[in-house]
Amino acid sequence: MSPSSPLTRRVLLAAPAVLACAAAPRGVASSRAVTPLSGLHRRATRGNRFFGTAIDPGLLAHDPAYMARVPQECGIVVSESAFKWGALRPRPDAYSFDGADALAEYAARHGLPLRGHTLLWHKDNPAWLDEALTPAGGERLLTEHIRAVAGHFRGRVVHWDVANEAVWPPDGRPGGLRDSPWHRALGPAALDLAFHACAEADPAPLRFLNEDQIEYAWDAHARKRGAVLDLLADLLARGVPVQALGMQAHLEAGVTDLDQTALARFCADVASLGLRIAVTELDVRDNRLPADPAIRDAEVAAHARAYLDAVLPCPAVLGVLTWGLSDRRTWLNDEIPRADGLPQRALPLDAALRRKPLWHALAAAFESAPPRPA
Ligand code: G3I
């Protein structure tokens, strides 16, 4: 994969689903039919970008309609949880790849490039890790895990979120790093170890630092953007092989503090380090909005559009993944439920897999953004 291309051209344009559709007999693909040629990824590729989504293991296993819809809209997928320590490591001496392999096999079957998420995080770790993660044993534990996991998926993954949410200035650690079990055991060197181990196990995937809470004009977000930039510059200066920044973009409709200028400047600053960028977990929660679906859908769409119009023009921004494709399933209903108990309307498709205003906002943002250089 060349540095400027979001994915290899082969996987972008030759996905069987796309070719199959192009060959569909006349009259099959009516104007209302959903075909990969009209999907969000296809629209993103016209500007040399990608669109994809995160897949929950439960949907992959039990919702064929949802999984049939993914290739019609997406050109890359990632697992919400199957590639994390919590899913992969039932015991210190064991790996359980079944869930992750199931998504990898689905992705390969549909010609969909796969993101790996994530090799180093302070959450979703197995219970045994706390005891095993000592200054003496931590380095071997981390590097062996990454060698095993990145090695297992060698040749099957195009991106790795090597480190997830490593920056949290309120913890007061030097460099604004998060007070995580990894940091307590290994210090800042945990990041260096992770990126080097990933590069050694599989040099091909683009290696990301994936970060949240860097979206708004709030002091905390501005402080974190600064800390992320400083960390990336420091890693690069020390020869740590980080190549890209993931901006999670878990947004909230009704928040008025979206500073498009600050966002565009942040993307330019990251790009000036020679790094690529992806929007990795876009969704727009609607907790602040009234129950009326039409109001929620319109404000969610407008909010996402404002964010994407700020970041997509940066040539370093390779593409966008949403954290789920349909309101049928979003982590938000589990973790940040609406006070009225109504399901969130945070994603491009509704629970019946129909396109919503957010879908059209994404399509319009891809179509209006200046094409990325080839
Ligand atoms: O698979 C098990 C199942 O066997 C078990 O019966 C069930 C009940 O315990 O748990 C299932 O695993 C859950 C997994 O999702 C799959 O559904 C885990 O408990 C649960 O913690 C996990 O939640 C995920 C969370 O990350 C933690 O890994 C969410 O789905 C996922 O959306 C969320 O994603 C994070 C990103 O990784 C980082 N950015 C924030 C984002 C939202 O929190």
XYZ file of C-alpha atoms in Angstrom, residues 167-177 211-231 262 266:
34
model
C -3.328 10.126 25.819
C -5.302 11.582 28.732
C -3.782 14.781 30.205
C -6.105 14.901 33.263
C -4.181 11.895 34.650
C -1.247 14.234 35.165
C 1.358 11.870 33.745
C 4.348 13.306 31.815
C 3.483 13.989 28.194
C -0.217 13.770 28.979
C -0.109 9.974 28.819
C -7.571 8.725 19.920
C -10.923 10.066 21.174
C -12.022 13.347 22.751
C -10.104 15.581 20.356
C -13.146 16.857 18.400
C -14.504 19.962 20.122
C -13.412 23.487 21.053
C -13.542 22.598 24.764
C -10.375 23.222 26.791
C -9.989 19.499 27.556
C -10.186 18.575 23.883
C -7.825 21.368 22.828
C -5.370 20.285 25.541
C -5.587 16.697 24.359
C -5.058 17.701 20.695
C -1.869 19.449 21.778
C -0.715 16.453 23.786
C -1.437 14.087 20.893
C 0.575 16.242 18.509
C 3.479 16.452 20.955
C 3.393 12.688 21.520
C -9.342 24.258 14.891
C -5.141 20.000 13.850
